[in-house]
Amino acid sequence: NAGVTQTPKFRILKIGQSMTLQCTQDMNHNYMYWYRQDPGMGLKLIYYSVGAGITDKGEVPNGYNVSRSTTEDFPLRLELAAPSQTSVYFCASSYSNYEQYFGPGTRLTVT
Amino acid sequence: AQTVTQSQPEMSVQEAETVTLSCTYDTSENNYYLFWYKQPPSRQMILVIRQEAYKQQNATENRFSVNFQKAAKSFSLKISDSQLGDTAMYFCAFMKPPDNNAGNMLTFGGGTRLMVKP
């Protein structure tokens, strides 16, 4: 049982490039989330999903897109990377016991 | 919308001593959940303790306990017998009751950096 896994761990992008952050969970959780954490700050919700085929915006969705074609996977897409998207990105999942399980994070730098 | 405030950006404590981290929140909800998460240098988010607002009894997990004051909207974390491994960022987080249409989203405070000194 690997829990929540994220790839890559680190990535450097140039302004205007695109990329997909991968997130997979093997706990059969319905709910999945993407957060970003800026330096010295708490986490902010980007997008979330309550099940396959269902996604919705969180607090800071601009510049991102998501999809949820399976229960296990919840990729986050950056279409035109900007310096303001330099951050650490966390994926999380949960079921009905209210506890969210977090992945190890992806550190993204946009220059 | 809910807000969570941690007024102590940094704190330090001597090993084996006790330290209390503060957290206040603002909500119009009556039922909700509060959490403390630990984030060590590895960046992994680790759940430390959870409190249900409908429970008057303060939650306890080994050396970690909370002081939950619902009327004051305060949720502090006490760490007893501090250990070097407790050095980390600590985040207070708020969650409304789960909604089938909205999942169970967390709202985080800005964090408190705790240093345990030998």
PDB file of C-alpha atoms in Angstrom:
ATOM      1  CA  ASN A   1       0.000   0.000   0.000  1.00  0.00           C
ATOM      2  CA  ALA A   2       1.913   3.033  -1.304  1.00  0.00           C
ATOM      3  CA  GLY A   3      -0.679   5.622  -0.207  1.00  0.00           C
ATOM      4  CA  VAL A   4      -0.526   8.825  -2.287  1.00  0.00           C
ATOM      5  CA  THR A   5       2.299   9.090  -4.793  1.00  0.00           C
ATOM      6  CA  GLN A   6       3.318  12.136  -6.811  1.00  0.00           C
ATOM      7  CA  THR A   7       5.641  12.551  -9.757  1.00  0.00           C
ATOM      8  CA  PRO A   8       7.928  14.274 -10.436  1.00  0.00           C
ATOM      9  CA  LYS A   9       9.523  15.325  -7.123  1.00  0.00           C
ATOM     10  CA  PHE A  10      11.213  18.339  -8.668  1.00  0.00           C
ATOM     11  CA  ARG A  11      10.793  20.233 -11.912  1.00  0.00           C
ATOM     12  CA  ILE A  12      12.092  23.440 -13.470  1.00  0.00           C
ATOM     13  CA  LEU A  13       9.956  25.000 -16.191  1.00  0.00           C
ATOM     14  CA  LYS A  14      10.514  27.957 -18.441  1.00  0.00           C
ATOM     15  CA  ILE A  15       7.826  30.621 -18.697  1.00  0.00           C
ATOM     16  CA  GLY A  16       5.127  29.518 -21.123  1.00  0.00           C
ATOM     17  CA  GLN A  17       5.902  25.803 -20.963  1.00  0.00           C
ATOM     18  CA  SER A  18       3.295  23.235 -19.997  1.00  0.00           C
ATOM     19  CA  MET A  19       3.439  20.207 -17.762  1.00  0.00           C
ATOM     20  CA  THR A  20       1.335  17.688 -15.896  1.00  0.00           C
ATOM     21  CA  LEU A  21       1.842  16.802 -12.254  1.00  0.00           C
ATOM     22  CA  GLN A  22       0.816  13.226 -11.631  1.00  0.00           C
ATOM     23  CA  CYS A  23      -0.987  11.975  -8.521  1.00  0.00           C
ATOM     24  CA  THR A  24      -2.077   8.412  -7.792  1.00  0.00           C
ATOM     25  CA  GLN A  25      -3.630   6.851  -4.702  1.00  0.00           C
ATOM     26  CA  ASP A  26      -4.174   3.165  -4.007  1.00  0.00           C
ATOM     27  CA  MET A  27      -6.559   3.490  -1.058  1.00  0.00           C
ATOM     28  CA  ASN A  28      -9.760   3.589  -3.142  1.00  0.00           C
ATOM     29  CA  HIS A  29     -10.541   7.067  -1.807  1.00  0.00           C
ATOM     30  CA  ASN A  30     -13.396   8.979  -3.411  1.00  0.00           C
ATOM     31  CA  TYR A  31     -12.061  12.435  -2.683  1.00  0.00           C
ATOM     32  CA  MET A  32      -8.854  13.870  -4.079  1.00  0.00           C
ATOM     33  CA  TYR A  33      -7.328  17.322  -3.793  1.00  0.00           C
ATOM     34  CA  TRP A  34      -4.567  19.510  -5.149  1.00  0.00           C
ATOM     35  CA  TYR A  35      -2.975  22.149  -2.910  1.00  0.00           C
ATOM     36  CA  ARG A  36      -0.144  24.550  -3.414  1.00  0.00           C
ATOM     37  CA  GLN A  37       2.187  25.788  -0.714  1.00  0.00           C
ATOM     38  CA  ASP A  38       4.095  29.009  -1.288  1.00  0.00           C
ATOM     39  CA  PRO A  39       7.257  29.649   0.767  1.00  0.00           C
ATOM     40  CA  GLY A  40       6.500  30.194   4.439  1.00  0.00           C
ATOM     41  CA  MET A  41       2.761  29.821   3.913  1.00  0.00           C
ATOM     42  CA  GLY A  42       0.021  27.318   4.522  1.00  0.00           C
ATOM     43  CA  LEU A  43      -1.542  25.175   1.829  1.00  0.00           C
ATOM     44  CA  LYS A  44      -4.204  26.560  -0.488  1.00  0.00           C
ATOM     45  CA  LEU A  45      -6.692  24.424  -2.409  1.00  0.00           C
ATOM     46  CA  ILE A  46      -6.416  24.530  -6.196  1.00  0.00           C
ATOM     47  CA  TYR A  47      -8.927  21.896  -7.344  1.00  0.00           C
ATOM     48  CA  TYR A  48     -10.720  18.947  -5.860  1.00  0.00           C
ATOM     49  CA  SER A  49     -12.674  15.908  -6.999  1.00  0.00           C
ATOM     50  CA  VAL A  50     -15.405  13.962  -5.196  1.00  0.00           C
ATOM     51  CA  GLY A  51     -15.244  11.028  -7.588  1.00  0.00           C
ATOM     52  CA  ALA A  52     -14.315   9.900 -11.076  1.00  0.00           C
ATOM     53  CA  GLY A  53     -15.609  12.356 -13.653  1.00  0.00           C
ATOM     54  CA  ILE A  54     -16.374  15.080 -11.087  1.00  0.00           C
ATOM     55  CA  THR A  55     -14.042  18.010 -10.422  1.00  0.00           C
ATOM     56  CA  ASP A  56     -14.476  21.518  -9.065  1.00  0.00           C
ATOM     57  CA  LYS A  57     -12.445  24.647  -8.366  1.00  0.00           C
ATOM     58  CA  GLY A  58     -10.898  25.466  -5.056  1.00  0.00           C
ATOM     59  CA  GLU A  59      -9.533  28.752  -3.755  1.00  0.00           C
ATOM     60  CA  VAL A  60      -6.774  29.345  -6.350  1.00  0.00           C
ATOM     61  CA  PRO A  61      -7.675  27.554  -9.629  1.00  0.00           C
ATOM     62  CA  ASN A  62      -6.464  30.096 -12.195  1.00  0.00           C
ATOM     63  CA  GLY A  63      -3.765  28.733 -14.488  1.00  0.00           C
ATOM     64  CA  TYR A  64      -4.534  25.080 -13.728  1.00  0.00           C
ATOM     65  CA  ASN A  65      -6.721  22.301 -15.019  1.00  0.00           C
ATOM     66  CA  VAL A  66      -7.545  18.843 -13.709  1.00  0.00           C
ATOM     67  CA  SER A  67      -9.233  15.657 -14.803  1.00  0.00           C
ATOM     68  CA  ARG A  68     -10.404  12.555 -12.952  1.00  0.00           C
ATOM     69  CA  SER A  69     -10.975   9.667 -15.330  1.00  0.00           C
ATOM     70  CA  THR A  70     -10.319   6.978 -12.710  1.00  0.00           C
ATOM     71  CA  THR A  71     -10.653   6.722  -8.935  1.00  0.00           C
ATOM     72  CA  GLU A  72      -6.888   6.336  -8.576  1.00  0.00           C
ATOM     73  CA  ASP A  73      -5.523   9.203 -10.670  1.00  0.00           C
ATOM     74  CA  PHE A  74      -5.915  12.968 -10.396  1.00  0.00           C
ATOM     75  CA  PRO A  75      -3.428  14.808 -12.641  1.00  0.00           C
ATOM     76  CA  LEU A  76      -2.909  18.580 -12.444  1.00  0.00           C
ATOM     77  CA  ARG A  77      -2.150  20.407 -15.667  1.00  0.00           C
ATOM     78  CA  LEU A  78      -0.292  23.721 -16.027  1.00  0.00           C
ATOM     79  CA  GLU A  79      -0.846  25.073 -19.521  1.00  0.00           C
ATOM     80  CA  LEU A  80       1.265  28.257 -19.679  1.00  0.00           C
ATOM     81  CA  ALA A  81       3.652  28.287 -16.752  1.00  0.00           C
ATOM     82  CA  ALA A  82       4.212  31.629 -15.014  1.00  0.00           C
ATOM     83  CA  PRO A  83       6.691  32.612 -12.247  1.00  0.00           C
ATOM     84  CA  SER A  84       3.716  33.000  -9.872  1.00  0.00           C
ATOM     85  CA  GLN A  85       3.210  29.233 -10.110  1.00  0.00           C
ATOM     86  CA  THR A  86       6.551  28.542  -8.472  1.00  0.00           C
ATOM     87  CA  SER A  87       5.472  26.555  -5.437  1.00  0.00           C
ATOM     88  CA  VAL A  88       5.310  23.147  -3.814  1.00  0.00           C
ATOM     89  CA  TYR A  89       2.298  21.142  -4.932  1.00  0.00           C
ATOM     90  CA  PHE A  90       0.618  18.566  -2.749  1.00  0.00           C
ATOM     91  CA  CYS A  91      -1.928  15.992  -3.746  1.00  0.00           C
ATOM     92  CA  ALA A  92      -4.178  14.483  -1.067  1.00  0.00           C
ATOM     93  CA  SER A  93      -6.975  11.958  -0.836  1.00  0.00           C
ATOM     94  CA  SER A  94      -9.618  11.017   1.690  1.00  0.00           C
ATOM     95  CA  TYR A  95     -12.610   8.791   2.226  1.00  0.00           C
ATOM     96  CA  SER A  96     -15.221   9.219   4.901  1.00  0.00           C
ATOM     97  CA  ASN A  97     -13.128   9.431   8.051  1.00  0.00           C
ATOM     98  CA  TYR A  98     -12.246  13.082   7.426  1.00  0.00           C
ATOM     99  CA  GLU A  99      -8.509  12.500   7.466  1.00  0.00           C
ATOM    100  CA  GLN A 100      -6.670  13.591   4.330  1.00  0.00           C
ATOM    101  CA  TYR A 101      -3.603  11.623   3.314  1.00  0.00           C
ATOM    102  CA  PHE A 102      -0.959  13.692   1.588  1.00  0.00           C
ATOM    103  CA  GLY A 103       1.593  12.837  -1.044  1.00  0.00           C
ATOM    104  CA  PRO A 104       5.256  13.868  -0.668  1.00  0.00           C
ATOM    105  CA  GLY A 105       4.875  16.979  -2.815  1.00  0.00           C
ATOM    106  CA  THR A 106       6.337  18.294  -6.074  1.00  0.00           C
ATOM    107  CA  ARG A 107       8.635  21.311  -5.993  1.00  0.00           C
ATOM    108  CA  LEU A 108       8.092  23.378  -9.141  1.00  0.00           C
ATOM    109  CA  THR A 109      10.193  26.335 -10.203  1.00  0.00           C
ATOM    110  CA  VAL A 110       9.200  28.533 -13.151  1.00  0.00           C
ATOM    111  CA  THR A 111      11.925  30.814 -14.510  1.00  0.00           C
TER     112      THR A 111
ATOM    113  CA  ALA B   1     -15.643  31.578   4.112  1.00  0.00           C
ATOM    114  CA  GLN B   2     -13.515  30.268   6.929  1.00  0.00           C
ATOM    115  CA  THR B   3     -10.194  31.751   7.992  1.00  0.00           C
ATOM    116  CA  VAL B   4      -7.490  30.246  10.182  1.00  0.00           C
ATOM    117  CA  THR B   5      -4.869  32.386  11.907  1.00  0.00           C
ATOM    118  CA  GLN B   6      -1.644  31.310  13.552  1.00  0.00           C
ATOM    119  CA  SER B   7      -0.146  34.334  15.244  1.00  0.00           C
ATOM    120  CA  GLN B   8       3.255  32.833  16.097  1.00  0.00           C
ATOM    121  CA  PRO B   9       5.474  32.566  12.989  1.00  0.00           C
ATOM    122  CA  GLU B  10       8.316  30.988  14.961  1.00  0.00           C
ATOM    123  CA  MET B  11       8.780  29.422  18.368  1.00  0.00           C
ATOM    124  CA  SER B  12      11.519  27.561  20.152  1.00  0.00           C
ATOM    125  CA  VAL B  13      11.567  25.243  23.160  1.00  0.00           C
ATOM    126  CA  GLN B  14      14.181  23.332  25.076  1.00  0.00           C
ATOM    127  CA  GLU B  15      14.183  19.580  24.760  1.00  0.00           C
ATOM    128  CA  ALA B  16      11.914  17.934  27.380  1.00  0.00           C
ATOM    129  CA  GLU B  17      10.027  21.187  28.002  1.00  0.00           C
ATOM    130  CA  THR B  18       6.411  21.990  27.104  1.00  0.00           C
ATOM    131  CA  VAL B  19       5.329  24.379  24.361  1.00  0.00           C
ATOM    132  CA  THR B  20       1.930  25.650  23.239  1.00  0.00           C
ATOM    133  CA  LEU B  21       1.138  26.731  19.685  1.00  0.00           C
ATOM    134  CA  SER B  22      -1.820  29.047  19.116  1.00  0.00           C
ATOM    135  CA  CYS B  23      -4.547  28.937  16.506  1.00  0.00           C
ATOM    136  CA  THR B  24      -7.730  30.926  16.080  1.00  0.00           C
ATOM    137  CA  TYR B  25     -10.353  30.553  13.404  1.00  0.00           C
ATOM    138  CA  ASP B  26     -13.429  32.284  12.133  1.00  0.00           C
ATOM    139  CA  THR B  27     -16.531  30.449  10.989  1.00  0.00           C
ATOM    140  CA  SER B  28     -20.305  30.658  11.104  1.00  0.00           C
ATOM    141  CA  GLU B  29     -20.605  26.877  11.154  1.00  0.00           C
ATOM    142  CA  ASN B  30     -21.650  25.048  14.311  1.00  0.00           C
ATOM    143  CA  ASN B  31     -20.294  21.641  13.373  1.00  0.00           C
ATOM    144  CA  TYR B  32     -16.773  21.334  12.032  1.00  0.00           C
ATOM    145  CA  TYR B  33     -13.418  19.664  12.545  1.00  0.00           C
ATOM    146  CA  LEU B  34     -10.046  21.061  13.491  1.00  0.00           C
ATOM    147  CA  PHE B  35      -6.640  19.551  12.837  1.00  0.00           C
ATOM    148  CA  TRP B  36      -2.997  20.071  13.582  1.00  0.00           C
ATOM    149  CA  TYR B  37      -0.568  18.933  10.898  1.00  0.00           C
ATOM    150  CA  LYS B  38       3.185  18.629  11.241  1.00  0.00           C
ATOM    151  CA  GLN B  39       5.494  19.289   8.299  1.00  0.00           C
ATOM    152  CA  PRO B  40       9.121  18.305   8.962  1.00  0.00           C
ATOM    153  CA  PRO B  41      11.944  19.294   6.591  1.00  0.00           C
ATOM    154  CA  SER B  42      11.044  16.290   4.435  1.00  0.00           C
ATOM    155  CA  ARG B  43       7.896  18.280   3.465  1.00  0.00           C
ATOM    156  CA  GLN B  44       5.583  15.370   4.252  1.00  0.00           C
ATOM    157  CA  MET B  45       2.303  16.500   5.836  1.00  0.00           C
ATOM    158  CA  ILE B  46       1.618  14.406   8.930  1.00  0.00           C
ATOM    159  CA  LEU B  47      -1.619  14.517  10.899  1.00  0.00           C
ATOM    160  CA  VAL B  48      -0.873  15.140  14.573  1.00  0.00           C
ATOM    161  CA  ILE B  49      -4.297  15.443  16.169  1.00  0.00           C
ATOM    162  CA  ARG B  50      -7.958  15.990  15.311  1.00  0.00           C
ATOM    163  CA  GLN B  51     -10.836  17.585  17.232  1.00  0.00           C
ATOM    164  CA  GLU B  52     -14.551  17.387  16.455  1.00  0.00           C
ATOM    165  CA  ALA B  53     -16.349  20.607  17.400  1.00  0.00           C
ATOM    166  CA  TYR B  54     -19.311  18.742  18.899  1.00  0.00           C
ATOM    167  CA  LYS B  55     -17.029  17.064  21.443  1.00  0.00           C
ATOM    168  CA  GLN B  56     -16.361  19.058  24.586  1.00  0.00           C
ATOM    169  CA  GLN B  57     -13.476  16.835  25.634  1.00  0.00           C
ATOM    170  CA  ASN B  58     -10.099  17.958  24.357  1.00  0.00           C
ATOM    171  CA  ALA B  59      -8.320  15.503  22.089  1.00  0.00           C
ATOM    172  CA  THR B  60      -5.080  13.881  23.224  1.00  0.00           C
ATOM    173  CA  GLU B  61      -2.513  11.824  21.319  1.00  0.00           C
ATOM    174  CA  ASN B  62       0.401  10.749  23.481  1.00  0.00           C
ATOM    175  CA  ARG B  63       2.517  13.888  24.086  1.00  0.00           C
ATOM    176  CA  PHE B  64       0.181  16.074  22.011  1.00  0.00           C
ATOM    177  CA  SER B  65      -3.004  17.613  23.361  1.00  0.00           C
ATOM    178  CA  VAL B  66      -5.282  20.479  22.391  1.00  0.00           C
ATOM    179  CA  ASN B  67      -7.133  23.187  24.239  1.00  0.00           C
ATOM    180  CA  PHE B  68     -10.334  23.676  22.259  1.00  0.00           C
ATOM    181  CA  GLN B  69     -12.366  26.743  23.211  1.00  0.00           C
ATOM    182  CA  LYS B  70     -15.371  26.758  20.883  1.00  0.00           C
ATOM    183  CA  ALA B  71     -16.878  30.036  22.046  1.00  0.00           C
ATOM    184  CA  ALA B  72     -13.549  31.797  21.670  1.00  0.00           C
ATOM    185  CA  LYS B  73     -12.838  29.969  18.386  1.00  0.00           C
ATOM    186  CA  SER B  74      -9.451  28.953  19.684  1.00  0.00           C
ATOM    187  CA  PHE B  75      -7.600  25.682  19.114  1.00  0.00           C
ATOM    188  CA  SER B  76      -4.119  25.534  20.647  1.00  0.00           C
ATOM    189  CA  LEU B  77      -1.685  22.611  20.509  1.00  0.00           C
ATOM    190  CA  LYS B  78       0.381  21.626  23.533  1.00  0.00           C
ATOM    191  CA  ILE B  79       3.458  19.500  23.050  1.00  0.00           C
ATOM    192  CA  SER B  80       4.765  17.957  26.248  1.00  0.00           C
ATOM    193  CA  ASP B  81       8.248  16.539  26.784  1.00  0.00           C
ATOM    194  CA  SER B  82       9.439  18.095  23.515  1.00  0.00           C
ATOM    195  CA  GLN B  83      11.786  16.003  21.431  1.00  0.00           C
ATOM    196  CA  LEU B  84      14.290  16.983  18.754  1.00  0.00           C
ATOM    197  CA  GLY B  85      12.110  15.170  16.216  1.00  0.00           C
ATOM    198  CA  ASP B  86       9.293  17.603  16.934  1.00  0.00           C
ATOM    199  CA  THR B  87      11.210  20.303  15.056  1.00  0.00           C
ATOM    200  CA  ALA B  88       8.939  21.163  12.134  1.00  0.00           C
ATOM    201  CA  MET B  89       6.346  23.526  10.745  1.00  0.00           C
ATOM    202  CA  TYR B  90       2.967  23.082  12.393  1.00  0.00           C
ATOM    203  CA  PHE B  91      -0.239  23.952  10.605  1.00  0.00           C
ATOM    204  CA  CYS B  92      -3.664  24.401  12.091  1.00  0.00           C
ATOM    205  CA  ALA B  93      -6.505  23.484   9.706  1.00  0.00           C
ATOM    206  CA  PHE B  94     -10.288  23.784   9.622  1.00  0.00           C
ATOM    207  CA  MET B  95     -12.811  21.576   7.856  1.00  0.00           C
ATOM    208  CA  LYS B  96     -16.564  21.780   7.495  1.00  0.00           C
ATOM    209  CA  PRO B  97     -18.522  18.545   7.764  1.00  0.00           C
ATOM    210  CA  PRO B  98     -18.141  16.438   4.620  1.00  0.00           C
ATOM    211  CA  ASP B  99     -20.489  17.206   1.776  1.00  0.00           C
ATOM    212  CA  ASN B 100     -21.007  14.673  -0.996  1.00  0.00           C
ATOM    213  CA  ASN B 101     -20.827  17.505  -3.503  1.00  0.00           C
ATOM    214  CA  ALA B 102     -17.809  19.231  -2.012  1.00  0.00           C
ATOM    215  CA  GLY B 103     -15.710  16.598  -0.326  1.00  0.00           C
ATOM    216  CA  ASN B 104     -14.012  17.601   2.887  1.00  0.00           C
ATOM    217  CA  MET B 105     -11.709  20.501   2.070  1.00  0.00           C
ATOM    218  CA  LEU B 106      -9.176  21.877   4.510  1.00  0.00           C
ATOM    219  CA  THR B 107      -8.468  25.547   5.187  1.00  0.00           C
ATOM    220  CA  PHE B 108      -4.962  26.020   6.572  1.00  0.00           C
ATOM    221  CA  GLY B 109      -3.365  28.657   8.752  1.00  0.00           C
ATOM    222  CA  GLY B 110      -0.024  30.181   7.845  1.00  0.00           C
ATOM    223  CA  GLY B 111       1.973  27.864  10.072  1.00  0.00           C
ATOM    224  CA  THR B 112       4.301  28.083  13.074  1.00  0.00           C
ATOM    225  CA  ARG B 113       7.907  27.043  12.757  1.00  0.00           C
ATOM    226  CA  LEU B 114       8.936  25.164  15.923  1.00  0.00           C
ATOM    227  CA  MET B 115      12.555  24.588  16.826  1.00  0.00           C
ATOM    228  CA  VAL B 116      13.369  22.164  19.620  1.00  0.00           C
ATOM    229  CA  LYS B 117      16.785  22.929  21.089  1.00  0.00           C
ATOM    230  CA  PRO B 118      18.991  20.321  22.757  1.00  0.00           C
TER     231      PRO B 118
END
